[in-house]
XYZ file of C-alpha atoms in Angstrom:
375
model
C 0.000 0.000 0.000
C 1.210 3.583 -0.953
C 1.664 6.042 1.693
C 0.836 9.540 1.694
C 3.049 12.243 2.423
C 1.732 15.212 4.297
C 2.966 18.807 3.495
C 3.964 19.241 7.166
C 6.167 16.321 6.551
C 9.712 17.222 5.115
C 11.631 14.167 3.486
C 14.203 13.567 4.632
C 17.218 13.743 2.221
C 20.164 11.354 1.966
C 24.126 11.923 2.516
C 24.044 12.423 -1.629
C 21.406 14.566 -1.800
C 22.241 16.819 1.296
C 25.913 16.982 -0.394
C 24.830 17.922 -3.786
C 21.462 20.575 -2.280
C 22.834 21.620 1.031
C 24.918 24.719 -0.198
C 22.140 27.019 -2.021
C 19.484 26.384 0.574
C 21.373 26.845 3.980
C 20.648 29.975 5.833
C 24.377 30.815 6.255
C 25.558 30.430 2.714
C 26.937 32.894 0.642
C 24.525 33.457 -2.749
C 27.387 33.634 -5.898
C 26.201 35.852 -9.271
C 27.201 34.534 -12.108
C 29.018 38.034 -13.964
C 27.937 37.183 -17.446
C 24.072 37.259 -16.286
C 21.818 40.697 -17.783
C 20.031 40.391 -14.399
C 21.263 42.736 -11.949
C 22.558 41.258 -8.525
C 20.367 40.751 -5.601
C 20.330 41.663 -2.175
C 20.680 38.253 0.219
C 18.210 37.044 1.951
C 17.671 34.309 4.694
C 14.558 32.367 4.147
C 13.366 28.821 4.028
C 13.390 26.310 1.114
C 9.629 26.422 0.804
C 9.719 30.529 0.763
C 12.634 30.656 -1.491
C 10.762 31.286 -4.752
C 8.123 33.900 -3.422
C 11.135 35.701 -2.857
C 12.920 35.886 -5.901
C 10.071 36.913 -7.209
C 9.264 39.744 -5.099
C 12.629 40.859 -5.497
C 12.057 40.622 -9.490
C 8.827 43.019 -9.440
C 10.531 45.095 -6.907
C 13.648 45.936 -9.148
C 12.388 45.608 -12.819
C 9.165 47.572 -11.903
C 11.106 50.462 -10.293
C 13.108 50.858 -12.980
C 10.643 51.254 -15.427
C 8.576 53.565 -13.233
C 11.845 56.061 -13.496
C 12.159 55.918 -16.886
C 8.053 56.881 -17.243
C 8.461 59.521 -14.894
C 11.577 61.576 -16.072
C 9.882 61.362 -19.794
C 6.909 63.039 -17.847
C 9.523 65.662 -15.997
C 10.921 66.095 -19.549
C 7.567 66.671 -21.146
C 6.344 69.012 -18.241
C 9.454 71.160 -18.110
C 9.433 71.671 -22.379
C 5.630 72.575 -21.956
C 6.284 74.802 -19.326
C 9.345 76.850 -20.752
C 6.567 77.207 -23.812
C 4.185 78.587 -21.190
C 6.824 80.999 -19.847
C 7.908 82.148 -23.160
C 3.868 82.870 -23.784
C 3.045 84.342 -20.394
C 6.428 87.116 -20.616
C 4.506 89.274 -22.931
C 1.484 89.231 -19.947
C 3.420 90.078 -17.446
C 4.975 93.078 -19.477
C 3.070 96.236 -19.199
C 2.716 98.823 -22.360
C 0.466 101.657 -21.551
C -1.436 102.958 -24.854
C 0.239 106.842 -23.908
C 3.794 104.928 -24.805
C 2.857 103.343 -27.580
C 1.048 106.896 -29.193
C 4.012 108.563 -27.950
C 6.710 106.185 -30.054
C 3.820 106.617 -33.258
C 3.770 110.655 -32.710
C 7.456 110.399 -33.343
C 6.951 109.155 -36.923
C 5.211 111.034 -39.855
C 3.243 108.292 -40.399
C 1.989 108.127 -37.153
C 1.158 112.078 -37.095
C -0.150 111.394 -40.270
C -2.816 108.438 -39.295
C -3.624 110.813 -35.475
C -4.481 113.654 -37.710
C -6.481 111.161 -40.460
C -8.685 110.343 -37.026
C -9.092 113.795 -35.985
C -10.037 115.032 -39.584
C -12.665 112.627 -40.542
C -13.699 112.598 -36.834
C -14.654 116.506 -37.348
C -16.237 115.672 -41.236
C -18.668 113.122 -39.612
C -19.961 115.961 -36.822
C -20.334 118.369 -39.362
C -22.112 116.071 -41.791
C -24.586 114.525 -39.356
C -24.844 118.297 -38.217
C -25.717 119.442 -41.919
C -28.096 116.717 -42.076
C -29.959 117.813 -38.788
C -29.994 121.324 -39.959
C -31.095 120.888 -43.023
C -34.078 118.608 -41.540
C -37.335 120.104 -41.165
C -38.193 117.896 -38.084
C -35.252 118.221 -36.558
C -33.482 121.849 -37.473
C -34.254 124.731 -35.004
C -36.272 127.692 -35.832
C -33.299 129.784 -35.110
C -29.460 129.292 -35.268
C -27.262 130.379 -32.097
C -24.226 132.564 -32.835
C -21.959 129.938 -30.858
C -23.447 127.524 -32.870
C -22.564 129.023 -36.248
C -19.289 130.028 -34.906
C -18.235 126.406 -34.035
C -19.278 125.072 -37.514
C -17.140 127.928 -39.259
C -13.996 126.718 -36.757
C -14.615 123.271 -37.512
C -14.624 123.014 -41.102
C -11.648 125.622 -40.848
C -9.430 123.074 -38.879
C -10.978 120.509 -41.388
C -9.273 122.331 -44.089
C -6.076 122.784 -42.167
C -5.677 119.076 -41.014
C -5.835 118.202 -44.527
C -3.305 120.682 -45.728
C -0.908 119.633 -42.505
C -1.445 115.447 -44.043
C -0.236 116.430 -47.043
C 3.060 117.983 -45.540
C 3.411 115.128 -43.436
C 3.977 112.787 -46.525
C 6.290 114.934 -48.474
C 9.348 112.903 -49.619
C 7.828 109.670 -49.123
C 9.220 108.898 -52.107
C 12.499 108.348 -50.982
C 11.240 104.666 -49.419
C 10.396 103.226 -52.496
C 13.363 105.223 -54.460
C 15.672 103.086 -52.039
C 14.318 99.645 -53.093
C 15.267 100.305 -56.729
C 18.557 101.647 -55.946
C 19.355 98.596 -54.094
C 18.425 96.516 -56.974
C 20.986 98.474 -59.333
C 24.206 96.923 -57.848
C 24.195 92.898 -58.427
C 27.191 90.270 -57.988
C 28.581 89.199 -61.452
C 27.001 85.867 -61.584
C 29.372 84.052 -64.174
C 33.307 84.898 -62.682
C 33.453 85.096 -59.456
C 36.366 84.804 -57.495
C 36.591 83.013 -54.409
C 38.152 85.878 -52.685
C 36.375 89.048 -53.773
C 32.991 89.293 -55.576
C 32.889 91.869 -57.971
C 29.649 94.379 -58.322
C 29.026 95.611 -61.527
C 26.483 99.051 -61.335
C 23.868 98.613 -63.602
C 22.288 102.100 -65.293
C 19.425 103.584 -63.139
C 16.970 104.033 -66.287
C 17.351 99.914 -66.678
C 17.105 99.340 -63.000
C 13.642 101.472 -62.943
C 12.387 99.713 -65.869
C 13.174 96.676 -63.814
C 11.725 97.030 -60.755
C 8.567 95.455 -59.715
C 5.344 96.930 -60.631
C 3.952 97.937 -57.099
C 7.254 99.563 -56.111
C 7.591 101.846 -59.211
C 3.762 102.661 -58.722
C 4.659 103.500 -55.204
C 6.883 106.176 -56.594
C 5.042 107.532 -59.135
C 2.241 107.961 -57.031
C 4.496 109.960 -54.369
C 6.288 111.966 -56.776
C 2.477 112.971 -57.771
C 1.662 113.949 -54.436
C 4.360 115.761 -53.542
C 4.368 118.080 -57.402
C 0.560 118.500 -56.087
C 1.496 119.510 -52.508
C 3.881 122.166 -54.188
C 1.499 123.373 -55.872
C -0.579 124.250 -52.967
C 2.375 125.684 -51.601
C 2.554 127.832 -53.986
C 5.612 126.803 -56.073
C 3.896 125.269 -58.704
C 0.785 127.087 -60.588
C -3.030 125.657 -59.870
C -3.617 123.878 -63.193
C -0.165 121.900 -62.994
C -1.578 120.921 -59.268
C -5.114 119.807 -60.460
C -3.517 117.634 -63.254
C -0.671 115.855 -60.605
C -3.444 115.493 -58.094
C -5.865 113.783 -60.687
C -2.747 111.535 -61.719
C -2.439 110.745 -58.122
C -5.319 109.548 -57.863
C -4.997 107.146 -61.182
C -2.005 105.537 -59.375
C -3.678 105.132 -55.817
C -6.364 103.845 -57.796
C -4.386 100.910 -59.461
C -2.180 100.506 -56.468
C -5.182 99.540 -54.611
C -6.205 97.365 -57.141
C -3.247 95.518 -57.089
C -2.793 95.569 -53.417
C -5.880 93.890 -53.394
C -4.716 91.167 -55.773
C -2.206 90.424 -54.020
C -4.115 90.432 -50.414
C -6.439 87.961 -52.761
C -3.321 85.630 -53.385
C -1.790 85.838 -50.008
C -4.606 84.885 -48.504
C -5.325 81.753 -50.502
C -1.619 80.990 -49.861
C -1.977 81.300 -46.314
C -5.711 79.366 -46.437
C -3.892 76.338 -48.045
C -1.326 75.892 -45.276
C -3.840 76.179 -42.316
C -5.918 73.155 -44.223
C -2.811 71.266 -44.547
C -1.824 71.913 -40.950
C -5.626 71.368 -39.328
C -5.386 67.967 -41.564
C -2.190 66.747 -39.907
C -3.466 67.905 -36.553
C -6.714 65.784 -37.189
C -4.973 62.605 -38.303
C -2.749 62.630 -35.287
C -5.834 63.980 -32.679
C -7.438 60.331 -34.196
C -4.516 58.735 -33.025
C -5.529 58.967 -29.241
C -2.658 60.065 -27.828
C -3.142 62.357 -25.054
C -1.975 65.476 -23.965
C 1.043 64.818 -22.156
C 2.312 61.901 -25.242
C 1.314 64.221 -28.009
C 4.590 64.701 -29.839
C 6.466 67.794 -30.820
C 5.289 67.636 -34.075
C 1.824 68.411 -32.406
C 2.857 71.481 -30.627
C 4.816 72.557 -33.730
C 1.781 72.369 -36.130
C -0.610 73.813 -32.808
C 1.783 76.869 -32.918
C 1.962 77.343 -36.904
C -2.211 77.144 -36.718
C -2.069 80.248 -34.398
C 0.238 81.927 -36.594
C -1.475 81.220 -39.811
C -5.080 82.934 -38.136
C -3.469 85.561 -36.960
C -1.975 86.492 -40.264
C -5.186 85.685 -42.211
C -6.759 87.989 -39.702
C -4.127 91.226 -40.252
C -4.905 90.150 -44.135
C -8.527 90.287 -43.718
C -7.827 94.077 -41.817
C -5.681 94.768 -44.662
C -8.548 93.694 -47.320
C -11.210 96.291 -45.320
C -8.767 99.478 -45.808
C -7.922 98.751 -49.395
C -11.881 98.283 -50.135
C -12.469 101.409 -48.051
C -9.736 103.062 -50.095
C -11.051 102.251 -53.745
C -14.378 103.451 -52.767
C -13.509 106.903 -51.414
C -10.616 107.131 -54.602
C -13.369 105.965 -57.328
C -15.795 108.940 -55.922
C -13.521 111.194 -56.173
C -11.927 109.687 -59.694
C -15.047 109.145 -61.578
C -16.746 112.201 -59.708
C -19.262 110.409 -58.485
C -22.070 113.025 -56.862
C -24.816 110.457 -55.142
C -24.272 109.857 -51.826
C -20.579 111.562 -52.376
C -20.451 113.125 -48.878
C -21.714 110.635 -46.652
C -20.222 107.663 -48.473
C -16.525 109.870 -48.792
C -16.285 110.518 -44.924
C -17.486 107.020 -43.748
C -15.069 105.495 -45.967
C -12.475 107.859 -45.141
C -13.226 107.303 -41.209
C -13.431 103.494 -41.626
C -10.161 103.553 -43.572
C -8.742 105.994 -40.838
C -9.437 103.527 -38.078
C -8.075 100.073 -39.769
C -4.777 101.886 -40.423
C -4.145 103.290 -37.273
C -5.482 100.263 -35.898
C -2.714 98.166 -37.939
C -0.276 100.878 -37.167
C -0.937 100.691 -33.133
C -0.518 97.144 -33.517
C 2.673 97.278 -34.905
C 4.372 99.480 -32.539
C 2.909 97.916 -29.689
C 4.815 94.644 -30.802
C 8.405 96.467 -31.138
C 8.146 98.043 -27.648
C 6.716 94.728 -26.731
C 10.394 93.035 -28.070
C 12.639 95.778 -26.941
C 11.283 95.137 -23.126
C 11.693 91.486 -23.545
């Protein structure tokens, strides 16, 4: 008959066996690593022979799952310190403060900036005094008798009207000399075909070939100053009153085909730019299907994120940009084609509409160069 052994029960082992077992098991013997091994040593431990294997492998999960718990978390330390030097390079600009009396101050400095608080103030006044014709020429609304002060103020008004136009027009004398300087630097090019390695000869091309040369919008750009200055002169005295009416008309052909154009190119510019957001929404769609969340999105996420934000907010200034040139062919073609319905009303809300986009534009702009000199 077969006995049973109980688990309580320990066999007993024999002089061969305890010879050949007796060395790993004992609680005083020494536990040798073999140096070739990829597992890393482990600590010694005194234990039982019925223990000994729970204990290698709570040693195993202790090691091997602490190690990869580092590893997880520095990634994360890496991700959270890349995301938040982004959020300090964003939040600098908050924390600087520009007050708007700085940032007129900088614009008064310019003639472009007098130019666009004047603009303001002008078409500001022209909008009183039309809604103030209109009410007085009303027969529900015009008094049965005018006030001297009232009269008075009107008279003043359309005075400093007058002047603030005259003072524009001084403002943007010479502004010729910007465009003037793009063709110049066009008229000196390296010769293409010798040369040397150690000095690069310039050969001066003639400025009549250079003008003819030059992109379209520039040489319009200086045509159309040149006409605005020979009709400023002429108000000024230097130049006789038929000469002015003629430059001033001419002035008015170029602004009229310069906005034209500038409005072909906002056209293309903004397709351009329209293109680039689809292809970077697309990319940012396929990898948002992906399921990766925020902290494993990759840099190529962030990257794309940040070109999104840049492409908007240049479609936006585009879309600004679009609004004053539309402004600007309306007021030009009433006063082209001498247009006479609606001239008034439709000239100064054009003119006041146009007024604010610029300066708007212009604000924006020197609020973002004293934004990067305090940085």
């Amino acid at each position: 008959m077969s006995s049973i052994s109980f688990p309580s029960e320990q066999p007993v082992p024999s002089n061969h066996e305890q010879s050949f077992y007796s060395s790993p098991f004992e609680g005083n013997a020494s536990f040798q690593m073999n140096p070739l091994s990829s597992h890393p040593p482990r600590t010694h431990r005194v234990s039982a022979v019925s223990s000994s294997s729970a204990v290698h492998v709570y040693d195993t999960q202790s090691i091997y799952g602490h190690e990869e718990k580092t590893v997880t978390v520095e990634n994360e330390k890496e991700e959270t310190d890349e995301v938040d030097v982004e959020e300090e390079q964003v939040s600098k600009p908050a924390l600087v403060h520009i007050s708007r009396e700085e940032v007129w101050r900088d614009l008064f400095l310019t003639s472009n900036g007098r130019d666009k608080g004047f603009k303001l103030i002008q078409y500001s006044i022209r909008l009183y005094l039309l809604f103030h014709t209109s009410i007085s020429s009303s027969r529900l609304l015009r008094q049965p008798t005018r006030t001297l002060w009232e009269a008075e103020l009107v008279k003043r008004l359309r005075s400093t009207y007058s002047g603030l136009s005259f003072t524009r027009k001084l403002l943007l004398l010479f502004n010729w000399l910007g465009p003037l300087t793009e063709i110049k630097a066009q008229q000196s090019v390296p010769y293409s075909t010798e040369v040397s390695a150690e000095k690069s000869r310039k050969i001066p091309r003639p400025f009549l070939h250079t003008l003819l040369y030059a992109p379209p919008p520039v040489l319009l750009e200086l045509v159309n100053a040149l006409a605005d200055d020979a009709a400023t002169l002429s108000l000024l005295g230097l130049f006789g009153k038929k000469f002015g009416d003629r430059a001033d008309r001419f002035s008015d052909w170029c602004w009229f085909i310069s906005t034209l154009v500038g409005l072909v190119e906002n056209g293309v510019e903004r397709q351009m730019i329209g293109n680039l957001q689809h292809d970077v929404e697309t990319r940012l769609y396929s990898e948002s299907m992906t399921g990766a969340t925020s902290k494993s999105r990759p840099k190529s996420t962030k990257t794309d994120e940040k070109e999104l934000t840049r492409l908007r907010k240049q479609d936006y200034w585009l879309q600004i940009s679009r609004a004053k040139l539309v402004m600007d062919l309306i007021f030009v073609s009433y006063e082209l084609f001498r247009i006479q319905r609606f001239k008034e009303p439709v000239k100064t809300f054009t003119g006041l509409i146009a007024a604010i986009l610029s300066s708007y534009k212009l604000y924006h702009g020197q609020y973002n160069v004293l934004l990067k000199k305090s940085l």
